[in-house]
PDB file of C-alpha atoms in Angstrom:
ATOM      1  CA  GLN A  75     -13.253  14.971  -6.516  1.00 57.00           C
ATOM      2  CA  THR A  76     -13.237  10.791  -6.102  1.00 64.00           C
ATOM      3  CA  VAL A  77     -10.792   8.725  -6.054  1.00 68.00           C
ATOM      4  CA  ARG A  78     -10.322   5.954  -8.123  1.00 75.00           C
ATOM      5  CA  TRP A  79      -9.005   2.847  -7.050  1.00 79.00           C
ATOM      6  CA  HIS A  80      -8.853   1.225 -10.162  1.00 87.00           C
ATOM      7  CA  ILE A  81      -8.004   1.768 -13.610  1.00 90.00           C
ATOM      8  CA  GLU A  82     -10.732   1.178 -16.924  1.00 91.00           C
ATOM      9  CA  LEU A  83      -9.887  -2.132 -18.391  1.00 95.00           C
ATOM     10  CA  GLN A  84     -10.167  -2.270 -22.101  1.00 97.00           C
ATOM     11  CA  PRO A  85     -11.949  -4.130 -23.985  1.00 97.00           C
ATOM     12  CA  TRP A  86     -10.926  -8.031 -24.850  1.00 97.00           C
ATOM     13  CA  ALA A  87      -9.432  -7.920 -27.712  1.00 97.00           C
ATOM     14  CA  SER A  88     -11.340 -11.042 -29.059  1.00 96.00           C
ATOM     15  CA  PRO A  89     -15.006 -12.060 -28.318  1.00 96.00           C
ATOM     16  CA  THR A  90     -13.537 -14.610 -26.094  1.00 95.00           C
ATOM     17  CA  PRO A  91     -10.262 -13.537 -24.169  1.00 95.00           C
ATOM     18  CA  SER A  92      -6.934 -14.621 -26.310  1.00 96.00           C
ATOM     19  CA  LEU A  93      -3.871 -14.476 -25.731  1.00 96.00           C
ATOM     20  CA  ASN A  94      -2.506 -14.337 -29.393  1.00 96.00           C
ATOM     21  CA  TYR A  95      -5.406 -11.420 -29.939  1.00 97.00           C
ATOM     22  CA  GLU A  96      -4.010  -9.354 -26.932  1.00 97.00           C
ATOM     23  CA  ALA A  97      -0.460  -9.621 -26.708  1.00 97.00           C
ATOM     24  CA  SER A  98      -0.741  -8.784 -31.173  1.00 97.00           C
ATOM     25  CA  ARG A  99      -2.831  -5.515 -29.927  1.00 97.00           C
ATOM     26  CA  PHE A 100      -0.458  -4.318 -27.529  1.00 97.00           C
ATOM     27  CA  LEU A 101       2.472  -5.507 -29.493  1.00 97.00           C
ATOM     28  CA  LYS A 102       1.454  -3.434 -31.847  1.00 97.00           C
ATOM     29  CA  TYR A 103      -0.001  -0.357 -30.090  1.00 98.00           C
ATOM     30  CA  ILE A 104       3.530  -0.278 -29.108  1.00 97.00           C
ATOM     31  CA  SER A 105       5.766   0.201 -31.533  1.00 96.00           C
ATOM     32  CA  THR A 106       3.247   2.026 -33.709  1.00 97.00           C
ATOM     33  CA  SER A 107       4.056   6.587 -33.169  1.00 96.00           C
ATOM     34  CA  GLN A 108       0.580   8.423 -32.484  1.00 97.00           C
ATOM     35  CA  ILE A 109       2.414  11.445 -33.472  1.00 96.00           C
ATOM     36  CA  SER A 110       6.230  12.809 -35.195  1.00 95.00           C
ATOM     37  CA  CYS A 111       9.015  14.626 -33.471  1.00 95.00           C
ATOM     38  CA  GLU A 112      11.375  15.226 -35.684  1.00 93.00           C
ATOM     39  CA  HIS A 113      14.096  16.913 -32.460  1.00 91.00           C
ATOM     40  CA  THR A 114      14.699  14.015 -30.461  1.00 87.00           C
ATOM     41  CA  ASN A 115      18.046  14.372 -30.757  1.00 75.00           C
ATOM     42  CA  LEU A 116      19.715  15.658 -28.060  1.00 73.00           C
ATOM     43  CA  ASN A 117      23.402  15.999 -29.843  1.00 70.00           C
ATOM     44  CA  SER A 118      21.721  19.660 -30.271  1.00 64.00           C
ATOM     45  CA  LEU A 119      22.526  20.642 -26.615  1.00 66.00           C
ATOM     46  CA  LYS A 120      24.768  22.257 -25.264  1.00 60.00           C
ATOM     47  CA  GLY A 121      27.152  19.917 -23.001  1.00 54.00           C
ATOM     48  CA  TYR A 122      26.011  15.822 -25.029  1.00 55.00           C
ATOM     49  CA  SER A 123      28.353  13.612 -25.181  1.00 54.00           C
ATOM     50  CA  LYS A 124      27.472  10.563 -27.036  1.00 56.00           C
ATOM     51  CA  ALA A 125      28.233   7.454 -24.442  1.00 49.00           C
ATOM     52  CA  ALA A 126      24.655   7.716 -23.890  1.00 54.00           C
ATOM     53  CA  LYS A 127      23.887   3.350 -23.759  1.00 60.00           C
ATOM     54  CA  LYS A 128      20.351   4.465 -24.043  1.00 69.00           C
ATOM     55  CA  PRO A 129      17.904   5.838 -26.377  1.00 75.00           C
ATOM     56  CA  TRP A 130      16.230   8.089 -23.980  1.00 90.00           C
ATOM     57  CA  SER A 131      14.417  10.199 -26.521  1.00 93.00           C
ATOM     58  CA  ILE A 132      12.984  13.010 -25.502  1.00 95.00           C
ATOM     59  CA  CYS A 133      10.524  15.311 -28.005  1.00 96.00           C
ATOM     60  CA  LEU A 134      12.680  19.056 -28.552  1.00 95.00           C
ATOM     61  CA  ASP A 135      10.136  20.324 -30.800  1.00 95.00           C
ATOM     62  CA  GLU A 136       9.234  23.823 -30.944  1.00 94.00           C
ATOM     63  CA  ARG A 137       5.876  23.164 -30.701  1.00 94.00           C
ATOM     64  CA  PHE A 138       6.107  21.588 -27.396  1.00 95.00           C
ATOM     65  CA  SER A 139       7.294  23.272 -24.095  1.00 94.00           C
ATOM     66  CA  LEU A 140      10.660  21.399 -23.605  1.00 95.00           C
ATOM     67  CA  ILE A 141      12.458  22.952 -25.573  1.00 94.00           C
ATOM     68  CA  HIS A 142      11.417  26.871 -24.074  1.00 94.00           C
ATOM     69  CA  ARG A 143      12.210  25.638 -20.815  1.00 95.00           C
ATOM     70  CA  ILE A 144      15.539  24.160 -21.385  1.00 94.00           C
ATOM     71  CA  ARG A 145      16.491  27.589 -23.011  1.00 93.00           C
ATOM     72  CA  SER A 146      15.449  29.265 -20.368  1.00 93.00           C
ATOM     73  CA  LYS A 147      16.609  27.215 -17.697  1.00 92.00           C
ATOM     74  CA  GLN A 148      13.832  26.109 -16.172  1.00 94.00           C
ATOM     75  CA  CYS A 149      13.298  22.823 -16.767  1.00 96.00           C
ATOM     76  CA  ARG A 150      12.901  19.500 -14.031  1.00 97.00           C
ATOM     77  CA  LEU A 151      14.201  15.925 -14.788  1.00 97.00           C
ATOM     78  CA  TYR A 152      13.511  13.341 -12.684  1.00 97.00           C
ATOM     79  CA  SER A 153      14.825   9.851 -12.977  1.00 95.00           C
ATOM     80  CA  LEU A 154      13.900   6.989 -11.360  1.00 93.00           C
ATOM     81  CA  GLY A 155      16.570   3.800 -11.457  1.00 85.00           C
ATOM     82  CA  LEU A 156      18.132   1.737  -9.194  1.00 73.00           C
ATOM     83  CA  GLY A 157      21.697   0.517  -9.416  1.00 65.00           C
ATOM     84  CA  ASN A 158      22.561   1.889 -13.033  1.00 66.00           C
ATOM     85  CA  ASP A 159      25.898   3.023 -14.475  1.00 67.00           C
ATOM     86  CA  ASP A 160      24.482   4.962 -17.407  1.00 76.00           C
ATOM     87  CA  ASN A 161      23.596   8.431 -15.878  1.00 85.00           C
ATOM     88  CA  GLN A 162      24.661  10.442 -18.988  1.00 88.00           C
ATOM     89  CA  PHE A 163      21.340  11.108 -20.121  1.00 91.00           C
ATOM     90  CA  GLU A 164      21.114  12.855 -16.853  1.00 92.00           C
ATOM     91  CA  LEU A 165      23.950  14.268 -17.314  1.00 91.00           C
ATOM     92  CA  SER A 166      23.698  15.898 -20.422  1.00 90.00           C
ATOM     93  CA  MET A 167      20.406  17.025 -19.310  1.00 93.00           C
ATOM     94  CA  ALA A 168      22.273  18.845 -16.054  1.00 94.00           C
ATOM     95  CA  ASN A 169      24.112  20.282 -18.183  1.00 92.00           C
ATOM     96  CA  SER A 170      21.292  21.928 -20.091  1.00 91.00           C
ATOM     97  CA  GLY A 171      20.999  23.425 -17.459  1.00 90.00           C
ATOM     98  CA  CYS A 172      18.087  21.274 -16.543  1.00 95.00           C
ATOM     99  CA  GLU A 173      17.628  20.846 -12.581  1.00 97.00           C
ATOM    100  CA  VAL A 174      18.153  16.492 -12.612  1.00 97.00           C
ATOM    101  CA  HIS A 175      16.896  14.397  -9.418  1.00 96.00           C
ATOM    102  CA  ARG A 176      17.986  11.204  -9.740  1.00 94.00           C
ATOM    103  CA  PHE A 177      16.407   8.480  -7.201  1.00 92.00           C
ATOM    104  CA  ASP A 178      18.094   5.804  -6.453  1.00 87.00           C
ATOM    105  CA  PRO A 179      17.862   3.830  -2.972  1.00 84.00           C
ATOM    106  CA  SER A 180      21.269   1.798  -4.258  1.00 83.00           C
ATOM    107  CA  ILE A 181      23.151   5.851  -3.061  1.00 84.00           C
ATOM    108  CA  LYS A 182      25.536   5.985  -0.592  1.00 82.00           C
ATOM    109  CA  SER A 183      23.958   9.062   1.634  1.00 84.00           C
ATOM    110  CA  ALA A 184      20.261  10.474   1.384  1.00 85.00           C
ATOM    111  CA  HIS A 185      21.182  13.235  -0.706  1.00 89.00           C
ATOM    112  CA  ILE A 186      24.270  14.376  -2.869  1.00 87.00           C
ATOM    113  CA  GLN A 187      24.246  17.264  -4.964  1.00 92.00           C
ATOM    114  CA  GLU A 188      26.729  16.776  -7.895  1.00 90.00           C
ATOM    115  CA  GLY A 189      27.832  20.482  -9.787  1.00 87.00           C
ATOM    116  CA  ARG A 190      25.277  22.935 -10.198  1.00 90.00           C
ATOM    117  CA  HIS A 191      21.902  20.830 -11.801  1.00 94.00           C
ATOM    118  CA  LEU A 192      21.876  16.734 -10.422  1.00 95.00           C
ATOM    119  CA  TRP A 193      20.700  15.972  -7.095  1.00 94.00           C
ATOM    120  CA  TYR A 194      21.207  12.009  -6.130  1.00 93.00           C
ATOM    121  CA  HIS A 195      18.556  10.739  -3.728  1.00 92.00           C
ATOM    122  CA  ARG A 196      18.354   7.401  -1.646  1.00 90.00           C
ATOM    123  CA  LEU A 197      15.400   7.004  -2.194  1.00 87.00           C
ATOM    124  CA  SER A 198      13.338   4.796  -4.188  1.00 84.00           C
ATOM    125  CA  ILE A 199       9.620   5.825  -6.684  1.00 86.00           C
ATOM    126  CA  ASP A 200       7.160   2.805  -5.564  1.00 81.00           C
ATOM    127  CA  TRP A 201       3.158   2.486  -5.749  1.00 77.00           C
ATOM    128  CA  ARG A 202       2.501   2.971  -2.332  1.00 72.00           C
ATOM    129  CA  ASP A 203       3.920   5.207   0.675  1.00 69.00           C
ATOM    130  CA  PRO A 204       5.660   2.671   3.295  1.00 65.00           C
ATOM    131  CA  ASN A 205       3.315   1.297   6.182  1.00 62.00           C
ATOM    132  CA  PRO A 206       3.959   4.050   8.968  1.00 59.00           C
ATOM    133  CA  ALA A 207       4.389   1.442  11.510  1.00 57.00           C
ATOM    134  CA  ILE A 208       6.659  -1.034   9.763  1.00 56.00           C
ATOM    135  CA  ALA A 209       8.733   2.893   8.905  1.00 53.00           C
ATOM    136  CA  ALA A 210       8.856   3.873  12.028  1.00 51.00           C
ATOM    137  CA  HIS A 211      11.179  -0.034  12.615  1.00 51.00           C
ATOM    138  CA  LYS A 212      13.864   1.110   9.739  1.00 54.00           C
ATOM    139  CA  LEU A 213      15.858   3.968  10.157  1.00 48.00           C
ATOM    140  CA  HIS A 214      16.221   4.681   6.172  1.00 52.00           C
ATOM    141  CA  SER A 215      12.055   4.016   4.495  1.00 57.00           C
ATOM    142  CA  ASN A 216      13.426   4.955   0.670  1.00 79.00           C
ATOM    143  CA  THR A 217      10.077   3.738  -0.816  1.00 83.00           C
ATOM    144  CA  LYS A 218       7.449   6.984  -1.478  1.00 88.00           C
ATOM    145  CA  LYS A 219       5.321   7.652  -4.047  1.00 90.00           C
ATOM    146  CA  LEU A 220       6.255  10.182  -7.351  1.00 92.00           C
ATOM    147  CA  GLY A 221       3.001  12.170  -5.303  1.00 92.00           C
ATOM    148  CA  THR A 222       4.522  12.425  -2.264  1.00 91.00           C
ATOM    149  CA  VAL A 223       8.182  12.581  -3.553  1.00 93.00           C
ATOM    150  CA  LEU A 224       6.996  15.721  -5.298  1.00 94.00           C
ATOM    151  CA  ASN A 225       4.594  16.940  -1.806  1.00 94.00           C
ATOM    152  CA  GLU A 226       7.371  16.994  -0.143  1.00 93.00           C
ATOM    153  CA  PHE A 227      10.288  19.033  -2.116  1.00 94.00           C
ATOM    154  CA  GLY A 228       7.523  21.420  -3.177  1.00 96.00           C
ATOM    155  CA  HIS A 229       7.651  20.918  -7.379  1.00 96.00           C
ATOM    156  CA  GLN A 230       3.930  21.157  -8.899  1.00 94.00           C
ATOM    157  CA  LYS A 231       5.661  19.979 -12.145  1.00 96.00           C
ATOM    158  CA  ILE A 232       8.127  17.299 -13.723  1.00 97.00           C
ATOM    159  CA  ASP A 233       9.141  18.327 -17.754  1.00 98.00           C
ATOM    160  CA  VAL A 234      10.677  14.623 -17.839  1.00 98.00           C
ATOM    161  CA  LEU A 235       9.952  11.557 -15.769  1.00 97.00           C
ATOM    162  CA  LYS A 236      12.875   9.009 -17.461  1.00 96.00           C
ATOM    163  CA  ALA A 237      12.033   5.375 -15.273  1.00 93.00           C
ATOM    164  CA  ASP A 238      13.832   2.246 -15.442  1.00 91.00           C
ATOM    165  CA  VAL A 239      12.822   0.247 -12.731  1.00 89.00           C
ATOM    166  CA  GLU A 240      12.808  -3.130 -13.441  1.00 86.00           C
ATOM    167  CA  SER A 241       9.543  -4.222 -14.612  1.00 89.00           C
ATOM    168  CA  ALA A 242       7.792  -1.842 -11.247  1.00 90.00           C
ATOM    169  CA  GLU A 243       7.025   0.788 -14.550  1.00 93.00           C
ATOM    170  CA  TRP A 244       3.604  -0.740 -14.013  1.00 95.00           C
ATOM    171  CA  LYS A 245       2.103  -0.199 -10.384  1.00 92.00           C
ATOM    172  CA  ILE A 246       4.069   2.735 -10.600  1.00 92.00           C
ATOM    173  CA  LEU A 247       2.156   3.639 -14.573  1.00 95.00           C
ATOM    174  CA  GLU A 248      -0.635   2.764 -12.444  1.00 94.00           C
ATOM    175  CA  ASN A 249      -0.296   4.690  -9.438  1.00 92.00           C
ATOM    176  CA  LEU A 250       0.569   8.465 -11.756  1.00 94.00           C
ATOM    177  CA  ILE A 251      -2.191   7.558 -12.939  1.00 94.00           C
ATOM    178  CA  LEU A 252      -5.160   7.249 -10.204  1.00 93.00           C
ATOM    179  CA  GLU A 253      -3.243   9.710  -8.786  1.00 91.00           C
ATOM    180  CA  ASP A 254      -4.109  12.255 -11.210  1.00 92.00           C
ATOM    181  CA  VAL A 255       0.377  12.756 -10.929  1.00 94.00           C
ATOM    182  CA  VAL A 256       0.806  11.917 -14.360  1.00 95.00           C
ATOM    183  CA  GLU A 257      -1.005  15.916 -15.530  1.00 94.00           C
ATOM    184  CA  GLN A 258       2.100  17.063 -13.540  1.00 95.00           C
ATOM    185  CA  ILE A 259       4.347  15.870 -15.864  1.00 97.00           C
ATOM    186  CA  GLY A 260       5.227  16.766 -19.601  1.00 97.00           C
ATOM    187  CA  GLN A 261       6.892  13.660 -20.661  1.00 98.00           C
ATOM    188  CA  LEU A 262       7.385  10.052 -20.053  1.00 97.00           C
ATOM    189  CA  VAL A 263      10.265   8.035 -20.881  1.00 96.00           C
ATOM    190  CA  PHE A 264       9.608   4.132 -19.508  1.00 95.00           C
ATOM    191  CA  GLU A 265      11.303   1.045 -20.000  1.00 94.00           C
ATOM    192  CA  VAL A 266       8.686  -1.624 -20.453  1.00 96.00           C
ATOM    193  CA  HIS A 267       9.521  -5.259 -19.039  1.00 96.00           C
ATOM    194  CA  ILE A 268       7.176  -8.179 -20.173  1.00 96.00           C
ATOM    195  CA  HIS A 269       9.398 -11.032 -19.973  1.00 95.00           C
ATOM    196  CA  TRP A 270       6.712 -11.281 -16.734  1.00 94.00           C
ATOM    197  CA  PRO A 271       3.691  -9.186 -15.647  1.00 94.00           C
ATOM    198  CA  GLY A 272       5.294  -7.152 -13.254  1.00 92.00           C
ATOM    199  CA  PHE A 273       6.160  -6.761  -9.115  1.00 90.00           C
ATOM    200  CA  GLU A 274       2.227  -7.437  -8.185  1.00 89.00           C
ATOM    201  CA  VAL A 275       0.514  -7.863 -11.288  1.00 93.00           C
ATOM    202  CA  SER A 276      -1.440 -10.834 -11.082  1.00 92.00           C
ATOM    203  CA  GLY A 277      -3.758 -13.024 -13.317  1.00 93.00           C
ATOM    204  CA  ASN A 278      -2.978 -15.608 -16.320  1.00 96.00           C
ATOM    205  CA  ASP A 279      -1.384 -13.686 -19.551  1.00 96.00           C
ATOM    206  CA  SER A 280      -3.872 -12.432 -21.603  1.00 97.00           C
ATOM    207  CA  THR A 281      -5.416 -10.700 -18.336  1.00 97.00           C
ATOM    208  CA  VAL A 282      -2.378  -9.137 -17.755  1.00 97.00           C
ATOM    209  CA  VAL A 283      -1.375  -8.133 -21.585  1.00 97.00           C
ATOM    210  CA  ARG A 284      -5.291  -6.602 -21.286  1.00 97.00           C
ATOM    211  CA  TYR A 285      -4.049  -4.323 -18.497  1.00 97.00           C
ATOM    212  CA  TRP A 286      -0.511  -3.070 -19.429  1.00 97.00           C
ATOM    213  CA  TYR A 287      -2.582  -2.430 -22.836  1.00 98.00           C
ATOM    214  CA  SER A 288      -5.014  -0.951 -20.930  1.00 97.00           C
ATOM    215  CA  LEU A 289      -2.647   1.626 -18.851  1.00 97.00           C
ATOM    216  CA  LEU A 290      -1.125   2.398 -21.842  1.00 97.00           C
ATOM    217  CA  ARG A 291      -5.025   3.918 -22.966  1.00 97.00           C
ATOM    218  CA  GLU A 292      -5.089   5.584 -20.124  1.00 96.00           C
ATOM    219  CA  LEU A 293      -2.298   7.421 -21.065  1.00 96.00           C
ATOM    220  CA  GLU A 294      -3.957   8.509 -24.370  1.00 96.00           C
ATOM    221  CA  LEU A 295      -7.007   9.478 -22.124  1.00 95.00           C
ATOM    222  CA  LYS A 296      -4.798  11.784 -20.816  1.00 95.00           C
ATOM    223  CA  ASP A 297      -3.543  13.282 -23.750  1.00 96.00           C
ATOM    224  CA  PHE A 298      -0.424  11.671 -24.294  1.00 98.00           C
ATOM    225  CA  ARG A 299       1.068  10.588 -27.495  1.00 98.00           C
ATOM    226  CA  LEU A 300       3.371   8.332 -27.625  1.00 98.00           C
ATOM    227  CA  PHE A 301       6.632   9.980 -30.790  1.00 97.00           C
ATOM    228  CA  HIS A 302       9.689   7.209 -30.050  1.00 96.00           C
ATOM    229  CA  THR A 303       9.334   3.630 -30.293  1.00 95.00           C
ATOM    230  CA  TYR A 304      12.366   1.378 -29.337  1.00 94.00           C
ATOM    231  CA  LYS A 305      12.507  -2.333 -29.165  1.00 94.00           C
ATOM    232  CA  ASP A 306      15.677  -3.605 -27.591  1.00 93.00           C
ATOM    233  CA  LEU A 307      17.400  -6.912 -29.556  1.00 92.00           C
ATOM    234  CA  SER A 308      20.122  -6.747 -27.092  1.00 91.00           C
ATOM    235  CA  LYS A 309      17.984  -8.376 -24.703  1.00 92.00           C
ATOM    236  CA  PRO A 310      15.885 -11.625 -24.812  1.00 93.00           C
ATOM    237  CA  GLN A 311      13.754 -12.121 -27.478  1.00 93.00           C
ATOM    238  CA  MET A 312      11.240 -13.156 -24.038  1.00 94.00           C
ATOM    239  CA  PHE A 313       7.039 -11.821 -24.270  1.00 96.00           C
ATOM    240  CA  LEU A 314       5.423 -13.977 -20.660  1.00 95.00           C
ATOM    241  CA  LYS A 315       7.976 -16.312 -20.029  1.00 93.00           C
ATOM    242  CA  LYS A 316       7.522 -17.168 -23.899  1.00 92.00           C
ATOM    243  CA  GLU A 317       9.779 -16.657 -27.522  1.00 91.00           C
ATOM    244  CA  ALA A 318       6.954 -15.516 -29.826  1.00 86.00           C
ATOM    245  CA  PHE A 319       5.219 -12.437 -30.842  1.00 90.00           C
ATOM    246  CA  ASN A 320       8.758 -11.392 -32.542  1.00 90.00           C
ATOM    247  CA  ALA A 321       9.028  -9.569 -28.976  1.00 93.00           C
ATOM    248  CA  SER A 322      11.981  -8.202 -27.051  1.00 94.00           C
ATOM    249  CA  SER A 323      11.270  -8.551 -23.632  1.00 95.00           C
ATOM    250  CA  CYS A 324      12.303  -4.704 -23.271  1.00 95.00           C
ATOM    251  CA  TYR A 325      11.259  -1.907 -24.886  1.00 96.00           C
ATOM    252  CA  THR A 326      11.380   2.025 -24.132  1.00 95.00           C
ATOM    253  CA  LEU A 327       8.540   4.377 -24.642  1.00 97.00           C
ATOM    254  CA  SER A 328       8.136   8.140 -24.685  1.00 97.00           C
ATOM    255  CA  TRP A 329       4.979  10.165 -24.398  1.00 98.00           C
ATOM    256  CA  VAL A 330       4.753  13.739 -24.819  1.00 98.00           C
ATOM    257  CA  ASN A 331       1.716  15.405 -23.656  1.00 97.00           C
ATOM    258  CA  THR A 332       0.199  17.056 -25.793  1.00 96.00           C
ATOM    259  CA  ARG A 333      -1.814  19.485 -23.453  1.00 91.00           C
ATOM    260  CA  TRP A 334       1.067  20.537 -21.403  1.00 80.00           C
ATOM    261  CA  LYS A 335       2.352  24.397 -20.622  1.00 67.00           C
TER     262      LYS A 335
END
């Protein structure tokens, strides 16, 4: 199997590169569900509390495996975050019998187990592993790729990957696609930030938006379908530092892998 170094970029949205056309195509794409999911509510799960601050929607329809894996206590959730205190979604999933791993570089110890099903790890998931030469000088080198963590933990599959990583999501998503790790994931729930390009995403504005769009189209080619989209109106209405396109700077998007068994 050949290693891919970059994603396939989609054709430009217009004959000549234009931010207006790219933005309009991208925003329409992230605002349109590709598949309907009737049960996205955690209320039906045991131990759910209404206190979750954000709409982390997962698809619990019978035709997808997640609800069956929750019932048989075989589900696994990875949650990537940065010092975020809203862990209601993780607690609900753990209370439902899911094995929950929360990755956050700001926690006090390397690994903490809370209750039967919830673990906290002092790790941040990145789009590359640390340089061994630099890592050797640090006591805690706590940045790793998701594929590396899966191997180290001996996990073949993640039923749900939830990510709120403050603009690192684009490069992390790119890494998951390039290394085929995304195929080991059943559902993705990502907060995406569009007020600036994101870490290490370069190019002018129209190039950046074309890259974002191309990444999401790659997910579609891998049989992921967007079933829930939430525009966060409490965040600044900014698109690449401009008050334009009637966009929020932050959206929460949920996909289900329709090939996932």
